[in-house]
mmCIF file with all atom_site columns, C-alpha atoms in Angstrom:
data_model
loop_
_atom_site.group_PDB
_atom_site.id
_atom_site.type_symbol
_atom_site.label_atom_id
_atom_site.label_alt_id
_atom_site.label_comp_id
_atom_site.label_asym_id
_atom_site.label_entity_id
_atom_site.label_seq_id
_atom_site.pdbx_PDB_ins_code
_atom_site.Cartn_x
_atom_site.Cartn_y
_atom_site.Cartn_z
_atom_site.occupancy
_atom_site.B_iso_or_equiv
_atom_site.pdbx_formal_charge
_atom_site.auth_seq_id
_atom_site.auth_comp_id
_atom_site.auth_asym_id
_atom_site.auth_atom_id
_atom_site.pdbx_PDB_model_num
ATOM 1   C CA . GLU G 1 1   ? -7.937  4.405   -17.716 1.00 67.00 ? 6   GLU G CA 1
ATOM 2   C CA . ALA G 1 2   ? -8.091  0.795   -16.621 1.00 83.00 ? 7   ALA G CA 1
ATOM 3   C CA . GLY G 1 3   ? -5.973  0.072   -12.673 1.00 94.00 ? 8   GLY G CA 1
ATOM 4   C CA . VAL G 1 4   ? -3.255  -2.672  -11.854 1.00 97.00 ? 9   VAL G CA 1
ATOM 5   C CA . VAL G 1 5   ? -5.293  -6.695  -12.405 1.00 97.00 ? 10  VAL G CA 1
ATOM 6   C CA . GLN G 1 6   ? -4.372  -9.257  -10.327 1.00 98.00 ? 11  GLN G CA 1
ATOM 7   C CA . SER G 1 7   ? -5.739  -13.007 -10.446 1.00 97.00 ? 12  SER G CA 1
ATOM 8   C CA . PRO G 1 8   ? -6.511  -14.904 -9.199  1.00 97.00 ? 13  PRO G CA 1
ATOM 9   C CA . ARG G 1 9   ? -7.966  -12.898 -5.981  1.00 97.00 ? 14  ARG G CA 1
ATOM 10  C CA . TYR G 1 10  ? -8.521  -15.894 -3.780  1.00 97.00 ? 15  TYR G CA 1
ATOM 11  C CA . LYS G 1 11  ? -6.535  -19.003 -3.780  1.00 98.00 ? 16  LYS G CA 1
ATOM 12  C CA . ILE G 1 12  ? -7.211  -21.708 -0.855  1.00 98.00 ? 17  ILE G CA 1
ATOM 13  C CA . ILE G 1 13  ? -3.802  -24.075 -1.184  1.00 98.00 ? 18  ILE G CA 1
ATOM 14  C CA . GLU G 1 14  ? -2.147  -26.563 1.796   1.00 97.00 ? 19  GLU G CA 1
ATOM 15  C CA . LYS G 1 15  ? 0.621   -26.529 2.917   1.00 96.00 ? 20  LYS G CA 1
ATOM 16  C CA . LYS G 1 16  ? 3.472   -27.327 1.332   1.00 97.00 ? 21  LYS G CA 1
ATOM 17  C CA . GLN G 1 17  ? 1.757   -27.025 -1.942  1.00 98.00 ? 22  GLN G CA 1
ATOM 18  C CA . PRO G 1 18  ? 2.623   -23.834 -4.710  1.00 98.00 ? 23  PRO G CA 1
ATOM 19  C CA . VAL G 1 19  ? 0.879   -21.478 -6.158  1.00 98.00 ? 24  VAL G CA 1
ATOM 20  C CA . ALA G 1 20  ? 1.453   -18.528 -8.026  1.00 98.00 ? 25  ALA G CA 1
ATOM 21  C CA . PHE G 1 21  ? -0.259  -15.046 -8.577  1.00 98.00 ? 26  PHE G CA 1
ATOM 22  C CA . TRP G 1 22  ? -0.374  -13.066 -12.084 1.00 98.00 ? 27  TRP G CA 1
ATOM 23  C CA . CYS G 1 23  ? -0.435  -8.947  -12.385 1.00 98.00 ? 28  CYS G CA 1
ATOM 24  C CA . ASN G 1 24  ? -0.625  -6.719  -14.883 1.00 97.00 ? 29  ASN G CA 1
ATOM 25  C CA . PRO G 1 25  ? -0.378  -2.940  -13.760 1.00 96.00 ? 30  PRO G CA 1
ATOM 26  C CA . ILE G 1 26  ? -1.711  -0.121  -15.382 1.00 94.00 ? 31  ILE G CA 1
ATOM 27  C CA . SER G 1 27  ? -0.722  0.724   -19.077 1.00 92.00 ? 32  SER G CA 1
ATOM 28  C CA . GLY G 1 28  ? 3.224   2.616   -19.203 1.00 89.00 ? 33  GLY G CA 1
ATOM 29  C CA . HIS G 1 29  ? 3.557   2.007   -15.653 1.00 91.00 ? 34  HIS G CA 1
ATOM 30  C CA . ASN G 1 30  ? 7.780   0.874   -15.456 1.00 90.00 ? 35  ASN G CA 1
ATOM 31  C CA . THR G 1 31  ? 7.764   0.089   -11.900 1.00 91.00 ? 36  THR G CA 1
ATOM 32  C CA . LEU G 1 32  ? 6.451   -2.450  -10.813 1.00 94.00 ? 37  LEU G CA 1
ATOM 33  C CA . TYR G 1 33  ? 4.964   -3.624  -6.038  1.00 95.00 ? 38  TYR G CA 1
ATOM 34  C CA . TRP G 1 34  ? 5.044   -6.205  -4.829  1.00 97.00 ? 39  TRP G CA 1
ATOM 35  C CA . TYR G 1 35  ? 3.100   -6.475  -1.676  1.00 97.00 ? 40  TYR G CA 1
ATOM 36  C CA . ARG G 1 36  ? 2.402   -8.704  1.548   1.00 98.00 ? 41  ARG G CA 1
ATOM 37  C CA . GLN G 1 37  ? -0.098  -8.007  3.533   1.00 97.00 ? 42  GLN G CA 1
ATOM 38  C CA . ASN G 1 38  ? -1.270  -9.510  7.208   1.00 96.00 ? 43  ASN G CA 1
ATOM 39  C CA . LEU G 1 39  ? -3.910  -9.203  8.717   1.00 94.00 ? 44  LEU G CA 1
ATOM 40  C CA . GLY G 1 40  ? -4.161  -5.673  10.547  1.00 92.00 ? 45  GLY G CA 1
ATOM 41  C CA . GLN G 1 41  ? -1.104  -4.444  9.185   1.00 95.00 ? 46  GLN G CA 1
ATOM 42  C CA . GLY G 1 42  ? 0.441   -1.707  6.858   1.00 95.00 ? 47  GLY G CA 1
ATOM 43  C CA . PRO G 1 43  ? 1.833   -3.642  3.457   1.00 96.00 ? 48  PRO G CA 1
ATOM 44  C CA . GLU G 1 44  ? 4.987   -4.719  4.066   1.00 95.00 ? 49  GLU G CA 1
ATOM 45  C CA . LEU G 1 45  ? 7.490   -5.315  0.494   1.00 94.00 ? 50  LEU G CA 1
ATOM 46  C CA . LEU G 1 46  ? 8.639   -8.348  -1.467  1.00 96.00 ? 51  LEU G CA 1
ATOM 47  C CA . ILE G 1 47  ? 10.329  -6.487  -4.096  1.00 95.00 ? 52  ILE G CA 1
ATOM 48  C CA . ARG G 1 48  ? 9.811   -3.561  -6.945  1.00 93.00 ? 53  ARG G CA 1
ATOM 49  C CA . TYR G 1 49  ? 10.389  -3.418  -10.114 1.00 93.00 ? 54  TYR G CA 1
ATOM 50  C CA . GLU G 1 50  ? 12.055  -1.015  -13.300 1.00 89.00 ? 55  GLU G CA 1
ATOM 51  C CA . ASN G 1 51  ? 10.929  -2.259  -15.914 1.00 90.00 ? 56  ASN G CA 1
ATOM 52  C CA . GLU G 1 52  ? 12.521  -6.096  -16.275 1.00 91.00 ? 57  GLU G CA 1
ATOM 53  C CA . GLU G 1 53  ? 14.897  -5.710  -13.728 1.00 91.00 ? 58  GLU G CA 1
ATOM 54  C CA . ALA G 1 54  ? 14.833  -6.459  -10.477 1.00 92.00 ? 59  ALA G CA 1
ATOM 55  C CA . VAL G 1 55  ? 15.668  -3.125  -8.173  1.00 88.00 ? 60  VAL G CA 1
ATOM 56  C CA . ASP G 1 56  ? 15.243  -4.009  -4.702  1.00 88.00 ? 61  ASP G CA 1
ATOM 57  C CA . ASP G 1 57  ? 14.069  -8.171  -3.741  1.00 91.00 ? 62  ASP G CA 1
ATOM 58  C CA . SER G 1 58  ? 16.442  -7.873  -0.105  1.00 88.00 ? 63  SER G CA 1
ATOM 59  C CA . GLN G 1 59  ? 12.213  -8.488  1.981   1.00 90.00 ? 64  GLN G CA 1
ATOM 60  C CA . LEU G 1 60  ? 11.783  -11.166 -0.734  1.00 94.00 ? 65  LEU G CA 1
ATOM 61  C CA . PRO G 1 61  ? 12.607  -14.791 0.697   1.00 92.00 ? 66  PRO G CA 1
ATOM 62  C CA . LYS G 1 62  ? 13.956  -16.555 -1.635  1.00 91.00 ? 67  LYS G CA 1
ATOM 63  C CA . ASP G 1 63  ? 14.411  -20.233 -0.585  1.00 95.00 ? 68  ASP G CA 1
ATOM 64  C CA . ARG G 1 64  ? 10.397  -19.899 -1.255  1.00 97.00 ? 69  ARG G CA 1
ATOM 65  C CA . PHE G 1 65  ? 9.109   -16.961 -3.208  1.00 97.00 ? 70  PHE G CA 1
ATOM 66  C CA . SER G 1 66  ? 10.481  -15.477 -6.849  1.00 97.00 ? 71  SER G CA 1
ATOM 67  C CA . ALA G 1 67  ? 9.068   -13.358 -9.434  1.00 97.00 ? 72  ALA G CA 1
ATOM 68  C CA . GLU G 1 68  ? 8.829   -12.535 -11.923 1.00 96.00 ? 73  GLU G CA 1
ATOM 69  C CA . ARG G 1 69  ? 8.160   -10.002 -15.022 1.00 95.00 ? 74  ARG G CA 1
ATOM 70  C CA . LEU G 1 70  ? 10.212  -11.121 -17.986 1.00 84.00 ? 75  LEU G CA 1
ATOM 71  C CA . LYS G 1 71  ? 8.770   -8.712  -20.965 1.00 86.00 ? 76  LYS G CA 1
ATOM 72  C CA . GLY G 1 72  ? 8.778   -6.250  -18.503 1.00 83.00 ? 77  GLY G CA 1
ATOM 73  C CA . VAL G 1 73  ? 5.031   -5.681  -18.851 1.00 91.00 ? 78  VAL G CA 1
ATOM 74  C CA . ASP G 1 74  ? 3.056   -8.736  -16.638 1.00 95.00 ? 79  ASP G CA 1
ATOM 75  C CA . SER G 1 75  ? 4.780   -9.922  -13.323 1.00 97.00 ? 80  SER G CA 1
ATOM 76  C CA . THR G 1 76  ? 4.318   -13.364 -11.474 1.00 98.00 ? 81  THR G CA 1
ATOM 77  C CA . LEU G 1 77  ? 5.315   -14.230 -8.141  1.00 98.00 ? 82  LEU G CA 1
ATOM 78  C CA . LYS G 1 78  ? 5.782   -17.963 -6.784  1.00 98.00 ? 83  LYS G CA 1
ATOM 79  C CA . ILE G 1 79  ? 5.994   -19.123 -3.474  1.00 98.00 ? 84  ILE G CA 1
ATOM 80  C CA . GLN G 1 80  ? 6.954   -23.038 -3.653  1.00 97.00 ? 85  GLN G CA 1
ATOM 81  C CA . PRO G 1 81  ? 6.495   -24.113 -0.999  1.00 96.00 ? 86  PRO G CA 1
ATOM 82  C CA . ALA G 1 82  ? 4.169   -23.057 0.844   1.00 97.00 ? 87  ALA G CA 1
ATOM 83  C CA . GLU G 1 83  ? 4.422   -22.034 4.290   1.00 97.00 ? 88  GLU G CA 1
ATOM 84  C CA . LEU G 1 84  ? 1.495   -21.712 6.942   1.00 97.00 ? 89  LEU G CA 1
ATOM 85  C CA . GLY G 1 85  ? 2.705   -18.120 7.795   1.00 96.00 ? 90  GLY G CA 1
ATOM 86  C CA . ASP G 1 86  ? 2.446   -17.207 4.214   1.00 97.00 ? 91  ASP G CA 1
ATOM 87  C CA . SER G 1 87  ? -1.591  -16.687 4.314   1.00 98.00 ? 92  SER G CA 1
ATOM 88  C CA . ALA G 1 88  ? -1.915  -13.362 3.942   1.00 98.00 ? 93  ALA G CA 1
ATOM 89  C CA . VAL G 1 89  ? -3.162  -10.884 0.490   1.00 98.00 ? 94  VAL G CA 1
ATOM 90  C CA . TYR G 1 90  ? -0.440  -10.870 -1.913  1.00 98.00 ? 95  TYR G CA 1
ATOM 91  C CA . LEU G 1 91  ? -0.746  -6.989  -3.640  1.00 98.00 ? 96  LEU G CA 1
ATOM 92  C CA . CYS G 1 92  ? 0.409   -5.729  -6.285  1.00 98.00 ? 97  CYS G CA 1
ATOM 93  C CA . ALA G 1 93  ? 1.199   -2.675  -7.222  1.00 96.00 ? 98  ALA G CA 1
ATOM 94  C CA . SER G 1 94  ? 2.765   0.147   -9.643  1.00 94.00 ? 99  SER G CA 1
ATOM 95  C CA . SER G 1 95  ? 3.368   3.512   -11.205 1.00 90.00 ? 100 SER G CA 1
ATOM 96  C CA . PRO G 1 96  ? 5.373   5.534   -13.577 1.00 83.00 ? 101 PRO G CA 1
ATOM 97  C CA . SER G 1 97  ? 8.993   6.575   -13.737 1.00 69.00 ? 102 SER G CA 1
ATOM 98  C CA . GLY G 1 98  ? 10.654  10.068  -14.258 1.00 57.00 ? 103 GLY G CA 1
ATOM 99  C CA . ARG G 1 99  ? 8.458   12.639  -13.310 1.00 55.00 ? 104 ARG G CA 1
ATOM 100 C CA . ARG G 1 100 ? 8.082   13.765  -9.316  1.00 57.00 ? 105 ARG G CA 1
ATOM 101 C CA . ASN G 1 101 ? 4.237   11.954  -9.211  1.00 54.00 ? 106 ASN G CA 1
ATOM 102 C CA . SER G 1 102 ? 5.571   8.715   -10.348 1.00 60.00 ? 107 SER G CA 1
ATOM 103 C CA . TYR G 1 103 ? 5.927   7.863   -6.875  1.00 74.00 ? 108 TYR G CA 1
ATOM 104 C CA . GLU G 1 104 ? 2.536   7.844   -6.496  1.00 85.00 ? 109 GLU G CA 1
ATOM 105 C CA . GLN G 1 105 ? 1.956   4.060   -6.233  1.00 90.00 ? 110 GLN G CA 1
ATOM 106 C CA . TYR G 1 106 ? -1.225  2.716   -7.594  1.00 94.00 ? 111 TYR G CA 1
ATOM 107 C CA . PHE G 1 107 ? -2.483  -0.497  -6.430  1.00 96.00 ? 112 PHE G CA 1
ATOM 108 C CA . GLY G 1 108 ? -4.876  -3.431  -7.588  1.00 97.00 ? 113 GLY G CA 1
ATOM 109 C CA . PRO G 1 109 ? -7.170  -5.868  -5.358  1.00 97.00 ? 114 PRO G CA 1
ATOM 110 C CA . GLY G 1 110 ? -4.625  -7.969  -4.236  1.00 97.00 ? 115 GLY G CA 1
ATOM 111 C CA . THR G 1 111 ? -4.549  -11.864 -3.647  1.00 98.00 ? 116 THR G CA 1
ATOM 112 C CA . ARG G 1 112 ? -5.709  -13.681 -0.450  1.00 97.00 ? 117 ARG G CA 1
ATOM 113 C CA . LEU G 1 113 ? -4.364  -16.094 -0.327  1.00 98.00 ? 118 LEU G CA 1
ATOM 114 C CA . THR G 1 114 ? -5.416  -19.610 2.174   1.00 98.00 ? 119 THR G CA 1
ATOM 115 C CA . VAL G 1 115 ? -2.670  -21.733 3.596   1.00 98.00 ? 120 VAL G CA 1
ATOM 116 C CA . THR G 1 116 ? -4.135  -24.880 5.317   1.00 97.00 ? 121 THR G CA 1
ATOM 117 C CA . GLU T 2 1   ? 15.520  2.523   10.716  1.00 80.00 ? 29  GLU T CA 1
ATOM 118 C CA . ASP T 2 2   ? 11.863  4.673   8.938   1.00 85.00 ? 30  ASP T CA 1
ATOM 119 C CA . GLN T 2 3   ? 9.010   4.331   11.815  1.00 91.00 ? 31  GLN T CA 1
ATOM 120 C CA . VAL T 2 4   ? 5.051   5.273   10.782  1.00 96.00 ? 32  VAL T CA 1
ATOM 121 C CA . THR T 2 5   ? 3.050   5.000   14.337  1.00 97.00 ? 33  THR T CA 1
ATOM 122 C CA . GLN T 2 6   ? -1.193  6.198   13.335  1.00 98.00 ? 34  GLN T CA 1
ATOM 123 C CA . SER T 2 7   ? -2.820  6.354   15.986  1.00 97.00 ? 35  SER T CA 1
ATOM 124 C CA . PRO T 2 8   ? -5.915  5.959   17.022  1.00 97.00 ? 36  PRO T CA 1
ATOM 125 C CA . GLU T 2 9   ? -6.698  2.036   15.860  1.00 97.00 ? 37  GLU T CA 1
ATOM 126 C CA . ALA T 2 10  ? -9.822  2.420   15.333  1.00 98.00 ? 38  ALA T CA 1
ATOM 127 C CA . LEU T 2 11  ? -12.521 5.470   15.557  1.00 98.00 ? 39  LEU T CA 1
ATOM 128 C CA . ARG T 2 12  ? -16.458 5.913   16.261  1.00 98.00 ? 40  ARG T CA 1
ATOM 129 C CA . LEU T 2 13  ? -17.360 9.143   14.632  1.00 97.00 ? 41  LEU T CA 1
ATOM 130 C CA . GLN T 2 14  ? -21.763 10.314  14.183  1.00 98.00 ? 42  GLN T CA 1
ATOM 131 C CA . GLU T 2 15  ? -21.919 11.626  10.207  1.00 97.00 ? 43  GLU T CA 1
ATOM 132 C CA . GLY T 2 16  ? -21.213 14.343  10.976  1.00 97.00 ? 44  GLY T CA 1
ATOM 133 C CA . GLU T 2 17  ? -19.392 14.934  13.472  1.00 97.00 ? 45  GLU T CA 1
ATOM 134 C CA . SER T 2 18  ? -15.347 16.225  11.965  1.00 98.00 ? 46  SER T CA 1
ATOM 135 C CA . SER T 2 19  ? -12.343 14.652  13.499  1.00 98.00 ? 47  SER T CA 1
ATOM 136 C CA . SER T 2 20  ? -8.268  14.079  13.103  1.00 98.00 ? 48  SER T CA 1
ATOM 137 C CA . LEU T 2 21  ? -6.687  10.536  12.419  1.00 98.00 ? 49  LEU T CA 1
ATOM 138 C CA . ASN T 2 22  ? -2.644  11.196  13.607  1.00 98.00 ? 50  ASN T CA 1
ATOM 139 C CA . CYS T 2 23  ? 0.154   9.363   11.686  1.00 98.00 ? 51  CYS T CA 1
ATOM 140 C CA . SER T 2 24  ? 3.768   10.600  13.176  1.00 98.00 ? 52  SER T CA 1
ATOM 141 C CA . TYR T 2 25  ? 7.267   10.159  11.636  1.00 96.00 ? 53  TYR T CA 1
ATOM 142 C CA . THR T 2 26  ? 10.243  8.798   12.072  1.00 93.00 ? 54  THR T CA 1
ATOM 143 C CA . VAL T 2 27  ? 12.428  8.960   8.884   1.00 87.00 ? 55  VAL T CA 1
ATOM 144 C CA . SER T 2 28  ? 16.241  9.438   7.711   1.00 84.00 ? 56  SER T CA 1
ATOM 145 C CA . GLY T 2 29  ? 15.344  12.278  4.902   1.00 85.00 ? 57  GLY T CA 1
ATOM 146 C CA . LEU T 2 30  ? 11.384  12.501  3.858   1.00 88.00 ? 58  LEU T CA 1
ATOM 147 C CA . ARG T 2 31  ? 11.768  12.230  0.062   1.00 88.00 ? 59  ARG T CA 1
ATOM 148 C CA . GLY T 2 32  ? 6.885   12.357  0.977   1.00 91.00 ? 60  GLY T CA 1
ATOM 149 C CA . LEU T 2 33  ? 3.593   11.179  2.978   1.00 95.00 ? 61  LEU T CA 1
ATOM 150 C CA . PHE T 2 34  ? 1.210   9.322   1.590   1.00 95.00 ? 62  PHE T CA 1
ATOM 151 C CA . TRP T 2 35  ? -2.257  8.319   2.035   1.00 97.00 ? 63  TRP T CA 1
ATOM 152 C CA . TYR T 2 36  ? -4.319  5.904   1.345   1.00 97.00 ? 64  TYR T CA 1
ATOM 153 C CA . ARG T 2 37  ? -7.050  4.485   1.773   1.00 98.00 ? 65  ARG T CA 1
ATOM 154 C CA . GLN T 2 38  ? -8.046  0.516   2.150   1.00 98.00 ? 66  GLN T CA 1
ATOM 155 C CA . ASP T 2 39  ? -11.812 -1.002  1.702   1.00 97.00 ? 67  ASP T CA 1
ATOM 156 C CA . PRO T 2 40  ? -12.038 -4.744  3.444   1.00 94.00 ? 68  PRO T CA 1
ATOM 157 C CA . GLY T 2 41  ? -11.518 -6.965  0.933   1.00 92.00 ? 69  GLY T CA 1
ATOM 158 C CA . LYS T 2 42  ? -10.084 -4.115  -1.448  1.00 95.00 ? 70  LYS T CA 1
ATOM 159 C CA . GLY T 2 43  ? -6.042  -2.683  -2.148  1.00 96.00 ? 71  GLY T CA 1
ATOM 160 C CA . PRO T 2 44  ? -5.454  0.562   -0.920  1.00 97.00 ? 72  PRO T CA 1
ATOM 161 C CA . GLU T 2 45  ? -6.730  3.772   -2.842  1.00 96.00 ? 73  GLU T CA 1
ATOM 162 C CA . PHE T 2 46  ? -4.421  6.568   -3.477  1.00 94.00 ? 74  PHE T CA 1
ATOM 163 C CA . LEU T 2 47  ? -5.296  10.027  -1.410  1.00 96.00 ? 75  LEU T CA 1
ATOM 164 C CA . PHE T 2 48  ? -2.970  12.380  -1.198  1.00 93.00 ? 76  PHE T CA 1
ATOM 165 C CA . THR T 2 49  ? 1.215   12.822  -1.588  1.00 93.00 ? 77  THR T CA 1
ATOM 166 C CA . LEU T 2 50  ? 2.824   15.228  0.530   1.00 95.00 ? 78  LEU T CA 1
ATOM 167 C CA . TYR T 2 51  ? 6.190   16.412  0.232   1.00 91.00 ? 79  TYR T CA 1
ATOM 168 C CA . SER T 2 52  ? 7.443   19.510  2.518   1.00 91.00 ? 80  SER T CA 1
ATOM 169 C CA . ALA T 2 53  ? 5.644   20.798  6.114   1.00 94.00 ? 81  ALA T CA 1
ATOM 170 C CA . GLY T 2 54  ? 3.401   22.643  5.208   1.00 96.00 ? 82  GLY T CA 1
ATOM 171 C CA . GLU T 2 55  ? 2.389   21.446  2.741   1.00 96.00 ? 83  GLU T CA 1
ATOM 172 C CA . GLU T 2 56  ? -1.625  20.843  2.601   1.00 97.00 ? 84  GLU T CA 1
ATOM 173 C CA . LYS T 2 57  ? -4.343  18.799  -0.165  1.00 97.00 ? 85  LYS T CA 1
ATOM 174 C CA . GLU T 2 58  ? -7.935  18.844  0.309   1.00 97.00 ? 86  GLU T CA 1
ATOM 175 C CA . LYS T 2 59  ? -10.528 16.034  -1.544  1.00 95.00 ? 87  LYS T CA 1
ATOM 176 C CA . GLU T 2 60  ? -13.836 16.516  -1.540  1.00 95.00 ? 88  GLU T CA 1
ATOM 177 C CA . ARG T 2 61  ? -14.305 15.999  3.296   1.00 97.00 ? 89  ARG T CA 1
ATOM 178 C CA . LEU T 2 62  ? -10.869 15.217  3.697   1.00 98.00 ? 90  LEU T CA 1
ATOM 179 C CA . LYS T 2 63  ? -7.820  18.234  4.195   1.00 98.00 ? 91  LYS T CA 1
ATOM 180 C CA . ALA T 2 64  ? -3.972  16.374  5.120   1.00 98.00 ? 92  ALA T CA 1
ATOM 181 C CA . THR T 2 65  ? -1.622  18.256  6.489   1.00 98.00 ? 93  THR T CA 1
ATOM 182 C CA . LEU T 2 66  ? 2.300   18.075  7.091   1.00 97.00 ? 94  LEU T CA 1
ATOM 183 C CA . THR T 2 67  ? 4.352   18.920  9.120   1.00 95.00 ? 95  THR T CA 1
ATOM 184 C CA . LYS T 2 68  ? 8.378   17.618  10.289  1.00 93.00 ? 96  LYS T CA 1
ATOM 185 C CA . LYS T 2 69  ? 7.455   15.064  12.430  1.00 94.00 ? 97  LYS T CA 1
ATOM 186 C CA . GLU T 2 70  ? 3.694   13.818  11.566  1.00 97.00 ? 98  GLU T CA 1
ATOM 187 C CA . SER T 2 71  ? 0.370   13.906  9.074   1.00 98.00 ? 99  SER T CA 1
ATOM 188 C CA . PHE T 2 72  ? -2.824  14.720  10.020  1.00 98.00 ? 100 PHE T CA 1
ATOM 189 C CA . LEU T 2 73  ? -5.674  13.811  7.502   1.00 98.00 ? 101 LEU T CA 1
ATOM 190 C CA . HIS T 2 74  ? -9.077  15.850  8.625   1.00 98.00 ? 102 HIS T CA 1
ATOM 191 C CA . ILE T 2 75  ? -12.605 14.405  8.181   1.00 98.00 ? 103 ILE T CA 1
ATOM 192 C CA . THR T 2 76  ? -14.967 17.145  7.446   1.00 98.00 ? 104 THR T CA 1
ATOM 193 C CA . ALA T 2 77  ? -19.028 16.356  8.910   1.00 98.00 ? 105 ALA T CA 1
ATOM 194 C CA . PRO T 2 78  ? -17.854 12.649  8.014   1.00 97.00 ? 106 PRO T CA 1
ATOM 195 C CA . LYS T 2 79  ? -21.025 10.807  5.931   1.00 98.00 ? 107 LYS T CA 1
ATOM 196 C CA . PRO T 2 80  ? -21.155 6.573   6.260   1.00 97.00 ? 108 PRO T CA 1
ATOM 197 C CA . GLU T 2 81  ? -19.296 6.002   2.620   1.00 97.00 ? 109 GLU T CA 1
ATOM 198 C CA . ASP T 2 82  ? -15.957 7.532   4.384   1.00 98.00 ? 110 ASP T CA 1
ATOM 199 C CA . SER T 2 83  ? -16.117 4.507   6.328   1.00 98.00 ? 111 SER T CA 1
ATOM 200 C CA . ALA T 2 84  ? -12.817 2.665   5.587   1.00 98.00 ? 112 ALA T CA 1
ATOM 201 C CA . THR T 2 85  ? -8.976  1.529   6.418   1.00 98.00 ? 113 THR T CA 1
ATOM 202 C CA . TYR T 2 86  ? -6.621  5.087   6.232   1.00 98.00 ? 114 TYR T CA 1
ATOM 203 C CA . LEU T 2 87  ? -3.610  3.813   5.268   1.00 98.00 ? 115 LEU T CA 1
ATOM 204 C CA . CYS T 2 88  ? 0.049   6.186   5.635   1.00 97.00 ? 116 CYS T CA 1
ATOM 205 C CA . ALA T 2 89  ? 3.090   5.648   4.091   1.00 96.00 ? 117 ALA T CA 1
ATOM 206 C CA . VAL T 2 90  ? 6.525   7.098   4.608   1.00 94.00 ? 118 VAL T CA 1
ATOM 207 C CA . GLN T 2 91  ? 8.532   7.385   1.143   1.00 90.00 ? 119 GLN T CA 1
ATOM 208 C CA . VAL T 2 92  ? 12.536  8.017   2.107   1.00 85.00 ? 120 VAL T CA 1
ATOM 209 C CA . ASN T 2 93  ? 15.301  10.441  0.234   1.00 73.00 ? 121 ASN T CA 1
ATOM 210 C CA . PHE T 2 94  ? 17.729  8.199   -2.031  1.00 65.00 ? 122 PHE T CA 1
ATOM 211 C CA . GLY T 2 95  ? 15.980  5.087   -0.735  1.00 59.00 ? 123 GLY T CA 1
ATOM 212 C CA . ASN T 2 96  ? 14.547  2.207   -2.728  1.00 65.00 ? 124 ASN T CA 1
ATOM 213 C CA . GLU T 2 97  ? 11.006  3.693   -3.616  1.00 75.00 ? 125 GLU T CA 1
ATOM 214 C CA . LYS T 2 98  ? 8.955   0.989   -0.946  1.00 81.00 ? 126 LYS T CA 1
ATOM 215 C CA . LEU T 2 99  ? 6.415   3.124   0.404   1.00 87.00 ? 127 LEU T CA 1
ATOM 216 C CA . THR T 2 100 ? 6.511   2.337   4.534   1.00 92.00 ? 128 THR T CA 1
ATOM 217 C CA . PHE T 2 101 ? 3.913   2.162   5.952   1.00 95.00 ? 129 PHE T CA 1
ATOM 218 C CA . GLY T 2 102 ? 2.177   2.232   9.594   1.00 96.00 ? 130 GLY T CA 1
ATOM 219 C CA . THR T 2 103 ? -0.951  -0.066  10.219  1.00 97.00 ? 131 THR T CA 1
ATOM 220 C CA . GLY T 2 104 ? -4.010  2.282   10.071  1.00 97.00 ? 132 GLY T CA 1
ATOM 221 C CA . THR T 2 105 ? -6.746  3.685   11.135  1.00 98.00 ? 133 THR T CA 1
ATOM 222 C CA . ARG T 2 106 ? -10.362 1.813   11.419  1.00 98.00 ? 134 ARG T CA 1
ATOM 223 C CA . LEU T 2 107 ? -12.527 4.751   11.349  1.00 98.00 ? 135 LEU T CA 1
ATOM 224 C CA . THR T 2 108 ? -16.198 3.544   11.552  1.00 98.00 ? 136 THR T CA 1
ATOM 225 C CA . ILE T 2 109 ? -18.987 7.104   11.041  1.00 98.00 ? 137 ILE T CA 1
ATOM 226 C CA . ILE T 2 110 ? -21.843 5.617   12.626  1.00 97.00 ? 138 ILE T CA 1
ATOM 227 C CA . PRO T 2 111 ? -25.867 6.957   10.985  1.00 96.00 ? 139 PRO T CA 1
#
């Protein structure tokens, strides 16, 4: 079974530039999450989707961050404009729904963003 | 507010030297406690979920246990390939399914 796919793996941009990250979850997983992980810290949730609906975006900085999951499968996270403090690893995770073990989240390799 | 604290921050062991990592938590109602392993440059890899106090799970040289206040990840006779950062996370009842992570324990096994 293929895991969570993310691209690009690395991105270096100048501040004030836009950037986008893409995620394709594990096939059949209805729930998709975007997390941000700063160096030496655990991941922190940015947004959660159930199919195409964003059911929790309370931690997403909406002035510059946006996300979409139009067909309930893959998802894009965008930052515009990027700031120096946005440098981090952006992780995508997915989980199945409707079963007890649906609470388990499976992570992709992440996109390491460096803003200069 | 839900809190997760992991200790120690870093641990260096000789190959074969068993030890335990600690994850203490304060939550309103625990749905599940999760252990992940994270290698440098990679995403967290799922290891275990524990749902109730007294529960134990094992996988190769790892065993996770859970009480009402903390979880331990016991590593028996570790090998260099067990070197990684081990993350603990909690999920609460009637919450939004988000995982609240600790800052991890960076484990190094010296050959």
